PDB file of C-alpha atoms and ligand atoms in Angstrom:
ATOM      1  CA  MET H   1    -116.401 -26.775  94.584  1.00  0.00           C
ATOM      2  CA  SER H   2    -119.965 -27.642  95.509  1.00  0.00           C
ATOM      3  CA  GLU H   3    -122.700 -28.106  92.796  1.00  0.00           C
ATOM      4  CA  THR H   4    -125.131 -26.061  95.045  1.00  0.00           C
ATOM      5  CA  THR H   5    -122.457 -22.741  95.667  1.00  0.00           C
ATOM      6  CA  THR H   6    -124.799 -19.998  95.622  1.00  0.00           C
ATOM      7  CA  ALA H   7    -123.504 -16.103  95.630  1.00  0.00           C
ATOM      8  CA  THR H   8    -122.253 -16.257  99.285  1.00  0.00           C
ATOM      9  CA  ALA H   9    -118.505 -15.563  99.950  1.00  0.00           C
ATOM     10  CA  SER H  10    -116.436 -18.145  98.804  1.00  0.00           C
ATOM     11  CA  PRO H  11    -113.729 -20.227 100.701  1.00  0.00           C
ATOM     12  CA  ALA H  12    -109.930 -19.250 100.056  1.00  0.00           C
ATOM     13  CA  HIS H  13    -108.860 -22.267  97.981  1.00  0.00           C
ATOM     14  CA  GLU H  14    -111.386 -21.111  95.354  1.00  0.00           C
ATOM     15  CA  ARG H  15    -110.882 -17.681  95.124  1.00  0.00           C
ATOM     16  CA  TYR H  16    -107.676 -16.033  93.388  1.00  0.00           C
ATOM     17  CA  SER H  17    -105.132 -14.594  95.339  1.00  0.00           C
ATOM     18  CA  GLY H  18    -105.169 -11.146  96.483  1.00  0.00           C
ATOM     19  CA  LEU H  19    -101.661 -10.560  94.513  1.00  0.00           C
ATOM     20  CA  GLN H  20    -103.634 -11.851  90.894  1.00  0.00           C
ATOM     21  CA  ILE H  21    -106.895  -9.726  92.151  1.00  0.00           C
ATOM     22  CA  ALA H  22    -104.774  -6.113  92.414  1.00  0.00           C
ATOM     23  CA  LEU H  23    -102.995  -7.324  88.933  1.00  0.00           C
ATOM     24  CA  HIS H  24    -106.370  -8.561  86.833  1.00  0.00           C
ATOM     25  CA  TRP H  25    -108.189  -4.830  87.971  1.00  0.00           C
ATOM     26  CA  ALA H  26    -104.717  -2.780  87.673  1.00  0.00           C
ATOM     27  CA  THR H  27    -104.562  -4.048  83.929  1.00  0.00           C
ATOM     28  CA  ALA H  28    -108.009  -4.597  83.372  1.00  0.00           C
ATOM     29  CA  ILE H  29    -108.329  -0.648  84.618  1.00  0.00           C
ATOM     30  CA  ILE H  30    -105.188   0.617  82.415  1.00  0.00           C
ATOM     31  CA  ILE H  31    -106.100  -1.482  79.382  1.00  0.00           C
ATOM     32  CA  ILE H  32    -109.618  -0.134  79.246  1.00  0.00           C
ATOM     33  CA  GLY H  33    -108.507   3.617  79.186  1.00  0.00           C
ATOM     34  CA  MET H  34    -105.484   2.567  76.940  1.00  0.00           C
ATOM     35  CA  ILE H  35    -107.506   0.799  73.807  1.00  0.00           C
ATOM     36  CA  PRO H  36    -109.727   4.796  73.310  1.00  0.00           C
ATOM     37  CA  THR H  37    -106.636   6.568  74.239  1.00  0.00           C
ATOM     38  CA  GLY H  38    -104.782   5.319  71.568  1.00  0.00           C
ATOM     39  CA  MET H  39    -107.486   5.251  68.948  1.00  0.00           C
ATOM     40  CA  VAL H  40    -108.184   9.280  69.864  1.00  0.00           C
ATOM     41  CA  MET H  41    -104.248  10.008  69.981  1.00  0.00           C
ATOM     42  CA  THR H  42    -103.709   9.159  66.871  1.00  0.00           C
ATOM     43  CA  SER H  43    -106.553  10.866  65.077  1.00  0.00           C
ATOM     44  CA  LEU H  44    -105.519  14.472  66.774  1.00  0.00           C
ATOM     45  CA  ASP H  45    -103.320  17.151  64.805  1.00  0.00           C
ATOM     46  CA  PRO H  46     -99.882  17.775  65.926  1.00  0.00           C
ATOM     47  CA  SER H  47    -100.041  19.106  69.693  1.00  0.00           C
ATOM     48  CA  PRO H  48     -98.207  19.036  72.988  1.00  0.00           C
ATOM     49  CA  PHE H  49    -101.621  17.744  74.473  1.00  0.00           C
ATOM     50  CA  LYS H  50    -100.808  14.673  71.156  1.00  0.00           C
ATOM     51  CA  ASN H  51     -97.716  14.304  72.416  1.00  0.00           C
ATOM     52  CA  LEU H  52     -98.551  13.852  75.984  1.00  0.00           C
ATOM     53  CA  LEU H  53    -100.678  11.464  75.454  1.00  0.00           C
ATOM     54  CA  TYR H  54     -98.263   9.466  73.182  1.00  0.00           C
ATOM     55  CA  GLU H  55     -96.272   9.490  75.931  1.00  0.00           C
ATOM     56  CA  LEU H  56     -98.931   8.131  78.411  1.00  0.00           C
ATOM     57  CA  HIS H  57    -100.127   5.279  76.397  1.00  0.00           C
ATOM     58  CA  LYS H  58     -96.594   4.061  75.893  1.00  0.00           C
ATOM     59  CA  SER H  59     -95.590   4.636  79.395  1.00  0.00           C
ATOM     60  CA  PHE H  60     -99.039   2.577  80.354  1.00  0.00           C
ATOM     61  CA  GLY H  61     -98.026   0.168  77.768  1.00  0.00           C
ATOM     62  CA  LEU H  62     -94.690  -0.652  79.404  1.00  0.00           C
ATOM     63  CA  ILE H  63     -96.550  -1.058  83.068  1.00  0.00           C
ATOM     64  CA  ILE H  64     -98.749  -3.242  80.795  1.00  0.00           C
ATOM     65  CA  VAL H  65     -95.704  -5.235  80.324  1.00  0.00           C
ATOM     66  CA  GLY H  66     -94.028  -5.571  83.885  1.00  0.00           C
ATOM     67  CA  LEU H  67     -97.474  -6.315  85.464  1.00  0.00           C
ATOM     68  CA  THR H  68     -97.791  -9.268  82.991  1.00  0.00           C
ATOM     69  CA  ALA H  69     -94.902 -10.404  83.436  1.00  0.00           C
ATOM     70  CA  ILE H  70     -95.343 -10.122  87.525  1.00  0.00           C
ATOM     71  CA  ARG H  71     -99.150 -11.872  86.422  1.00  0.00           C
ATOM     72  CA  LEU H  72     -97.502 -15.345  84.856  1.00  0.00           C
ATOM     73  CA  VAL H  73     -95.083 -15.839  87.148  1.00  0.00           C
ATOM     74  CA  THR H  74     -97.749 -15.537  89.853  1.00  0.00           C
ATOM     75  CA  ARG H  75    -100.268 -17.680  87.921  1.00  0.00           C
ATOM     76  CA  TRP H  76     -97.071 -20.512  87.148  1.00  0.00           C
ATOM     77  CA  LEU H  77     -96.395 -20.053  91.217  1.00  0.00           C
ATOM     78  CA  SER H  78     -99.689 -20.192  92.061  1.00  0.00           C
ATOM     79  CA  GLY H  79    -102.454 -21.749  89.825  1.00  0.00           C
ATOM     80  CA  ALA H  80    -106.170 -20.729  89.320  1.00  0.00           C
ATOM     81  CA  PRO H  81    -109.339 -21.691  91.362  1.00  0.00           C
ATOM     82  CA  PRO H  82    -111.226 -24.477  89.663  1.00  0.00           C
ATOM     83  CA  LEU H  83    -113.551 -22.995  86.920  1.00  0.00           C
ATOM     84  CA  VAL H  84    -117.104 -23.121  88.165  1.00  0.00           C
ATOM     85  CA  PRO H  85    -119.076 -26.421  87.431  1.00  0.00           C
ATOM     86  CA  MET H  86    -120.399 -25.686  83.553  1.00  0.00           C
ATOM     87  CA  SER H  87    -120.820 -27.313  80.008  1.00  0.00           C
ATOM     88  CA  PRO H  88    -117.683 -29.415  78.962  1.00  0.00           C
ATOM     89  CA  VAL H  89    -118.029 -26.716  75.716  1.00  0.00           C
ATOM     90  CA  LYS H  90    -118.395 -23.763  78.104  1.00  0.00           C
ATOM     91  CA  ARG H  91    -115.409 -24.865  80.289  1.00  0.00           C
ATOM     92  CA  ALA H  92    -113.140 -25.048  77.018  1.00  0.00           C
ATOM     93  CA  ALA H  93    -114.178 -21.570  75.716  1.00  0.00           C
ATOM     94  CA  ALA H  94    -113.815 -20.192  79.365  1.00  0.00           C
ATOM     95  CA  LYS H  95    -110.016 -21.558  79.080  1.00  0.00           C
ATOM     96  CA  ALA H  96    -109.648 -20.784  75.786  1.00  0.00           C
ATOM     97  CA  THR H  97    -110.616 -17.131  75.889  1.00  0.00           C
ATOM     98  CA  HIS H  98    -108.054 -16.976  79.028  1.00  0.00           C
ATOM     99  CA  ILE H  99    -105.342 -18.283  77.130  1.00  0.00           C
ATOM    100  CA  MET H 100    -105.622 -15.628  74.285  1.00  0.00           C
ATOM    101  CA  LEU H 101    -106.084 -13.165  76.851  1.00  0.00           C
ATOM    102  CA  TYR H 102    -102.914 -13.655  78.638  1.00  0.00           C
ATOM    103  CA  ALA H 103    -101.451 -14.308  74.697  1.00  0.00           C
ATOM    104  CA  LEU H 104    -102.472 -10.420  73.685  1.00  0.00           C
ATOM    105  CA  LEU H 105    -101.328  -9.122  76.714  1.00  0.00           C
ATOM    106  CA  VAL H 106     -97.868  -9.776  75.932  1.00  0.00           C
ATOM    107  CA  LEU H 107     -98.049  -9.662  72.026  1.00  0.00           C
ATOM    108  CA  ALA H 108    -100.019  -6.654  72.398  1.00  0.00           C
ATOM    109  CA  PRO H 109     -97.851  -4.690  74.274  1.00  0.00           C
ATOM    110  CA  LEU H 110     -94.654  -5.835  72.817  1.00  0.00           C
ATOM    111  CA  SER H 111     -95.827  -5.124  69.489  1.00  0.00           C
ATOM    112  CA  GLY H 112     -96.210  -1.564  70.193  1.00  0.00           C
ATOM    113  CA  TRP H 113     -92.908  -1.224  71.762  1.00  0.00           C
ATOM    114  CA  ALA H 114     -90.825  -3.154  69.009  1.00  0.00           C
ATOM    115  CA  ALA H 115     -92.568  -0.451  66.535  1.00  0.00           C
ATOM    116  CA  THR H 116     -91.826   2.510  68.403  1.00  0.00           C
ATOM    117  CA  SER H 117     -88.247   1.607  69.103  1.00  0.00           C
ATOM    118  CA  ALA H 118     -87.926   1.062  65.012  1.00  0.00           C
ATOM    119  CA  CYS H 119     -88.806   4.733  64.626  1.00  0.00           C
ATOM    120  CA  CYS H 120     -89.207   7.015  66.538  1.00  0.00           C
ATOM    121  CA  ALA H 121     -86.538   5.936  69.797  1.00  0.00           C
ATOM    122  CA  PRO H 122     -85.711   6.583  72.133  1.00  0.00           C
ATOM    123  CA  VAL H 123     -89.086   5.097  74.524  1.00  0.00           C
ATOM    124  CA  ASN H 124     -88.597   6.555  77.708  1.00  0.00           C
ATOM    125  CA  LEU H 125     -91.230   5.492  80.657  1.00  0.00           C
ATOM    126  CA  PHE H 126     -93.046   8.663  81.707  1.00  0.00           C
ATOM    127  CA  TRP H 127     -90.200  10.740  80.330  1.00  0.00           C
ATOM    128  CA  SER H 128     -87.303   9.290  82.373  1.00  0.00           C
ATOM    129  CA  ILE H 129     -86.465   5.559  82.189  1.00  0.00           C
ATOM    130  CA  PRO H 130     -85.370   4.837  78.158  1.00  0.00           C
ATOM    131  CA  LEU H 131     -86.878   1.152  77.860  1.00  0.00           C
ATOM    132  CA  THR H 132     -86.174   1.360  74.116  1.00  0.00           C
ATOM    133  CA  LEU H 133     -85.736  -2.367  72.046  1.00  0.00           C
ATOM    134  CA  PRO H 134     -83.495  -3.107  69.634  1.00  0.00           C
ATOM    135  CA  VAL H 135     -85.462  -3.249  66.953  1.00  0.00           C
ATOM    136  CA  SER H 136     -83.966  -1.132  63.491  1.00  0.00           C
ATOM    137  CA  GLY H 137     -85.936  -0.566  60.077  1.00  0.00           C
ATOM    138  CA  GLY H 138     -87.215   2.689  60.727  1.00  0.00           C
ATOM    139  CA  PHE H 139     -90.558   4.099  59.408  1.00  0.00           C
ATOM    140  CA  ASP H 140     -91.169   1.387  57.045  1.00  0.00           C
ATOM    141  CA  VAL H 141     -90.126  -1.271  59.386  1.00  0.00           C
ATOM    142  CA  ALA H 142     -92.776   0.506  62.122  1.00  0.00           C
ATOM    143  CA  LYS H 143     -95.593   1.029  59.868  1.00  0.00           C
ATOM    144  CA  ARG H 144     -96.008  -2.261  59.547  1.00  0.00           C
ATOM    145  CA  ILE H 145     -95.735  -3.434  62.795  1.00  0.00           C
ATOM    146  CA  PHE H 146     -98.211  -0.503  64.079  1.00  0.00           C
ATOM    147  CA  ALA H 147    -100.701  -2.499  61.584  1.00  0.00           C
ATOM    148  CA  VAL H 148    -100.148  -5.230  63.481  1.00  0.00           C
ATOM    149  CA  HIS H 149    -100.399  -3.869  66.947  1.00  0.00           C
ATOM    150  CA  TYR H 150    -103.481  -2.690  65.524  1.00  0.00           C
ATOM    151  CA  GLY H 151    -105.030  -5.527  65.076  1.00  0.00           C
ATOM    152  CA  LEU H 152    -104.076  -6.760  68.288  1.00  0.00           C
ATOM    153  CA  THR H 153    -105.661  -4.104  69.964  1.00  0.00           C
ATOM    154  CA  LEU H 154    -108.631  -4.562  68.389  1.00  0.00           C
ATOM    155  CA  ALA H 155    -108.431  -8.449  69.223  1.00  0.00           C
ATOM    156  CA  LEU H 156    -108.394  -7.544  72.436  1.00  0.00           C
ATOM    157  CA  ALA H 157    -110.889  -5.150  73.064  1.00  0.00           C
ATOM    158  CA  GLY H 158    -113.530  -8.194  71.000  1.00  0.00           C
ATOM    159  CA  LEU H 159    -112.167 -10.447  73.633  1.00  0.00           C
ATOM    160  CA  LEU H 160    -112.712  -8.105  76.524  1.00  0.00           C
ATOM    161  CA  LEU H 161    -116.020  -7.361  75.754  1.00  0.00           C
ATOM    162  CA  LEU H 162    -116.949 -11.335  75.114  1.00  0.00           C
ATOM    163  CA  HIS H 163    -114.884 -11.785  78.361  1.00  0.00           C
ATOM    164  CA  ALA H 164    -116.426  -8.951  80.464  1.00  0.00           C
ATOM    165  CA  ALA H 165    -120.821 -10.062  79.338  1.00  0.00           C
ATOM    166  CA  ALA H 166    -119.118 -13.699  80.685  1.00  0.00           C
ATOM    167  CA  ALA H 167    -118.672 -12.590  83.759  1.00  0.00           C
ATOM    168  CA  LEU H 168    -121.798 -10.370  84.230  1.00  0.00           C
ATOM    169  CA  HIS H 169    -123.375 -13.031  82.942  1.00  0.00           C
ATOM    170  CA  HIS H 170    -122.559 -15.449  85.453  1.00  0.00           C
ATOM    171  CA  HIS H 171    -123.206 -13.450  88.234  1.00  0.00           C
ATOM    172  CA  TYR H 172    -126.130 -12.093  87.417  1.00  0.00           C
ATOM    173  CA  ALA H 173    -128.183 -14.652  85.635  1.00  0.00           C
ATOM    174  CA  LEU H 174    -126.477 -17.843  86.818  1.00  0.00           C
ATOM    175  CA  ARG H 175    -125.515 -16.339  89.661  1.00  0.00           C
ATOM    176  CA  ASP H 176    -122.244 -18.072  90.579  1.00  0.00           C
ATOM    177  CA  LEU H 177    -119.309 -17.147  92.400  1.00  0.00           C
ATOM    178  CA  THR H 178    -117.468 -16.710  88.918  1.00  0.00           C
ATOM    179  CA  LEU H 179    -117.306 -12.765  89.543  1.00  0.00           C
ATOM    180  CA  ARG H 180    -116.790 -12.922  93.032  1.00  0.00           C
ATOM    181  CA  ARG H 181    -114.163 -14.654  93.909  1.00  0.00           C
ATOM    182  CA  MET H 182    -112.261 -12.011  91.071  1.00  0.00           C
ATOM    183  CA  LEU H 183    -113.065  -9.531  93.200  1.00  0.00           C
ATOM    184  CA  PRO H 184    -111.285  -8.010  96.181  1.00  0.00           C
ATOM    185  CA  GLY H 185    -113.198  -7.969  99.802  1.00  0.00           C
ATOM    186  CA  SER H 186    -113.317 -10.018 102.725  1.00  0.00           C
ATOM    187  CA  GLY H 187    -114.942 -13.198 100.471  1.00  0.00           C
ATOM    188  CA  GLY H 188    -112.090 -15.600 102.016  1.00  0.00           C
ATOM    189  CA  THR H 189    -113.898 -17.563 104.023  1.00  0.00           C
ATOM    190  CA  ARG H 190    -117.388 -18.251 104.652  1.00  0.00           C
TER     191      ARG H 190
HETATM  192  C1  LIG G 201    -101.788  -3.665  76.228  1.00  0.00           C
HETATM  193  C2  LIG G 201    -101.025  -2.253  76.032  1.00  0.00           C
HETATM  194  C3  LIG G 201    -101.524  -1.247  74.944  1.00  0.00           C
HETATM  195  C4  LIG G 201    -103.164  -1.297  74.337  1.00  0.00           C
HETATM  196  C5  LIG G 201    -104.413  -1.808  74.385  1.00  0.00           C
HETATM  197  C6  LIG G 201    -102.590  -0.347  72.753  1.00  0.00           C
HETATM  198  C7  LIG G 201    -103.355  -0.117  71.873  1.00  0.00           C
HETATM  199  C8  LIG G 201    -103.341   0.909  70.735  1.00  0.00           C
HETATM  200  C9  LIG G 201    -104.696   1.338  70.287  1.00  0.00           C
HETATM  201  C10 LIG G 201    -105.450   1.348  70.526  1.00  0.00           C
HETATM  202  C11 LIG G 201    -103.682   2.056  69.478  1.00  0.00           C
HETATM  203  C12 LIG G 201    -104.467   3.189  68.352  1.00  0.00           C
HETATM  204  C13 LIG G 201    -103.792   2.430  66.266  1.00  0.00           C
HETATM  205  C14 LIG G 201    -104.724   3.429  65.642  1.00  0.00           C
HETATM  206  O1  LIG G 201    -105.553   3.876  65.791  1.00  0.00           O
HETATM  207  O2  LIG G 201    -103.577   3.217  64.498  1.00  0.00           O
HETATM  208  C15 LIG G 201    -102.563   2.648  69.601  1.00  0.00           C
HETATM  209  C16 LIG G 201    -101.814   3.151  68.917  1.00  0.00           C
HETATM  210  C17 LIG G 201    -100.343   3.300  69.807  1.00  0.00           C
HETATM  211  N1  LIG G 201     -99.864   2.742  70.179  1.00  0.00           N
HETATM  212 FE1  LIG G 201    -100.063   1.623  71.458  1.00  0.00          FE
HETATM  213  N2  LIG G 201    -101.475  -0.096  72.972  1.00  0.00           N
HETATM  214  C18 LIG G 201    -100.608  -0.764  73.620  1.00  0.00           C
HETATM  215  C19 LIG G 201     -99.189  -0.823  74.021  1.00  0.00           C
HETATM  216  C20 LIG G 201     -98.642   0.132  73.536  1.00  0.00           C
HETATM  217  C21 LIG G 201     -96.817   0.528  73.790  1.00  0.00           C
HETATM  218  C22 LIG G 201     -96.535  -0.291  75.022  1.00  0.00           C
HETATM  219  C23 LIG G 201     -96.374   1.183  73.193  1.00  0.00           C
HETATM  220  C24 LIG G 201     -94.686   1.511  72.886  1.00  0.00           C
HETATM  221  C25 LIG G 201     -94.458   1.680  73.570  1.00  0.00           C
HETATM  222  C26 LIG G 201     -97.484   1.544  72.155  1.00  0.00           C
HETATM  223  C27 LIG G 201     -97.467   2.490  71.186  1.00  0.00           C
HETATM  224  C28 LIG G 201     -98.405   2.731  70.702  1.00  0.00           C
HETATM  225  C29 LIG G 201     -98.304   3.940  69.294  1.00  0.00           C
HETATM  226  C30 LIG G 201     -96.659   4.851  69.398  1.00  0.00           C
HETATM  227  C31 LIG G 201     -99.491   4.156  68.668  1.00  0.00           C
HETATM  228  C32 LIG G 201     -99.186   4.973  67.076  1.00  0.00           C
HETATM  229  C33 LIG G 201     -99.241   4.236  66.535  1.00  0.00           C
HETATM  230  C34 LIG G 201     -99.592   5.535  65.264  1.00  0.00           C
HETATM  231  O3  LIG G 201     -99.169   6.687  65.544  1.00  0.00           O
HETATM  232  O4  LIG G 201     -99.918   4.851  64.068  1.00  0.00           O
HETATM  233  N3  LIG G 201     -98.639   1.395  72.356  1.00  0.00           N
HETATM  234  N4  LIG G 201    -102.274   1.840  70.455  1.00  0.00           N
HETATM  235  C1  LIG G 202    -108.533  -5.846  79.509  1.00  0.00           C
HETATM  236  C2  LIG G 202    -109.706  -6.422  80.765  1.00  0.00           C
HETATM  237  C3  LIG G 202    -109.442  -7.939  80.857  1.00  0.00           C
HETATM  238  C4  LIG G 202    -107.903  -8.786  80.804  1.00  0.00           C
HETATM  239  C5  LIG G 202    -106.659  -8.537  79.759  1.00  0.00           C
HETATM  240  C6  LIG G 202    -108.334  -9.752  81.795  1.00  0.00           C
HETATM  241  C7  LIG G 202    -108.025 -11.119  81.909  1.00  0.00           C
HETATM  242  C8  LIG G 202    -108.515 -12.073  82.419  1.00  0.00           C
HETATM  243  C9  LIG G 202    -108.072 -13.230  82.486  1.00  0.00           C
HETATM  244  C10 LIG G 202    -106.393 -13.744  81.832  1.00  0.00           C
HETATM  245  C11 LIG G 202    -108.184 -14.263  83.121  1.00  0.00           C
HETATM  246  C12 LIG G 202    -107.508 -15.531  83.639  1.00  0.00           C
HETATM  247  C13 LIG G 202    -106.785 -15.627  84.843  1.00  0.00           C
HETATM  248  C14 LIG G 202    -106.634 -17.244  85.230  1.00  0.00           C
HETATM  249  O1  LIG G 202    -107.425 -18.059  85.421  1.00  0.00           O
HETATM  250  O2  LIG G 202    -105.291 -17.037  84.940  1.00  0.00           O
HETATM  251  C15 LIG G 202    -109.286 -13.487  83.914  1.00  0.00           C
HETATM  252  C16 LIG G 202    -110.532 -13.757  84.646  1.00  0.00           C
HETATM  253  C17 LIG G 202    -111.425 -13.148  85.205  1.00  0.00           C
HETATM  254  N1  LIG G 202    -112.131 -12.152  84.960  1.00  0.00           N
HETATM  255 FE1  LIG G 202    -111.000 -10.966  83.407  1.00  0.00          FE
HETATM  256  N2  LIG G 202    -109.614  -9.407  82.343  1.00  0.00           N
HETATM  257  C18 LIG G 202    -110.120  -8.112  81.907  1.00  0.00           C
HETATM  258  C19 LIG G 202    -111.625  -7.565  82.229  1.00  0.00           C
HETATM  259  C20 LIG G 202    -112.162  -7.940  83.215  1.00  0.00           C
HETATM  260  C21 LIG G 202    -113.287  -7.084  83.504  1.00  0.00           C
HETATM  261  C22 LIG G 202    -114.160  -5.814  83.033  1.00  0.00           C
HETATM  262  C23 LIG G 202    -114.499  -8.291  84.245  1.00  0.00           C
HETATM  263  C24 LIG G 202    -115.524  -7.885  84.410  1.00  0.00           C
HETATM  264  C25 LIG G 202    -116.953  -7.489  84.035  1.00  0.00           C
HETATM  265  C26 LIG G 202    -113.640  -9.623  84.902  1.00  0.00           C
HETATM  266  C27 LIG G 202    -113.836 -10.636  84.897  1.00  0.00           C
HETATM  267  C28 LIG G 202    -112.759 -11.834  85.202  1.00  0.00           C
HETATM  268  C29 LIG G 202    -113.331 -13.156  86.162  1.00  0.00           C
HETATM  269  C30 LIG G 202    -115.151 -12.742  86.748  1.00  0.00           C
HETATM  270  C31 LIG G 202    -112.398 -13.585  85.972  1.00  0.00           C
HETATM  271  C32 LIG G 202    -112.510 -15.387  86.838  1.00  0.00           C
HETATM  272  C33 LIG G 202    -113.144 -15.835  85.915  1.00  0.00           C
HETATM  273  C34 LIG G 202    -113.184 -17.577  86.432  1.00  0.00           C
HETATM  274  O3  LIG G 202    -112.700 -17.847  87.363  1.00  0.00           O
HETATM  275  O4  LIG G 202    -113.336 -18.195  85.914  1.00  0.00           O
HETATM  276  N3  LIG G 202    -112.599  -9.452  83.817  1.00  0.00           N
HETATM  277  N4  LIG G 202    -109.519 -12.233  83.533  1.00  0.00           N
END
């Protein structure tokens, strides 16, 4: 990418594919909803509403597993546009953040899924398709895996804040193409 590039539409080879963009934002919206919902639902008294939140939390978490699987295959097949010009330290930080986000996108839902399978089978997708993992051990094991689930989702929330702040900094302060090439729209050609 040219060093003099400004925040105009980016050429197709410097943008994420339409599928990658769709998967990125679908994942982001679901997770931004799930983190506070997860915290709220655990603190509610037993009620049908609490059960509803649990079912939605588990089902959307399973959707994240599916979206992430498709996303990793897409990433492997289509790669990603090169990062915009930046210092080696920032480049390393951006790459490390992306790798950690991908790792958490796999591990955070898997831990919730494994814990729920251990204590509270069946795990269903929206009350219907049974998707319980073969994890035994009951509540004792589940309690320990849920602690890991909580830690991983907190790490995900922290990294998300850092990642979003960096994206907005690139867009509004540095005025480069970083955010624009992850946005849907007609920016595929100049
Ligand atoms: C990226 C996806 C996910 C995120 C961001 C997420 C986030 C959270 C958060 C923040 C909590 C609250 C933790 C606490 O306050 O103790 C939580 C709890 C929980 N999560 Fe997830 N979760 C995800 C995926 C899943 C999946 C796939 C399942 C199961 C299929 C699941 C099952 C649960 C359950 C059952 C609880 C309640 C644990 C308890 O009652 O102590 N989560 N999740
Ligand atoms: C939980 C929510 C999010 C997750 C898990 C996430 C994850 C990721 C990952 C893994 C990448 C690397 C893509 C690749 O190169 O393969 C990425 C790129 C990107 N994300 Fe996010 N993201 C989230 C939310 C956000 C938000 C809220 C923003 C904006 C405010 C944002 C802006 C971007 C941008 C601009 C890129 C492209 C960076 C570049 O190419 O240099 N993301 N995201």
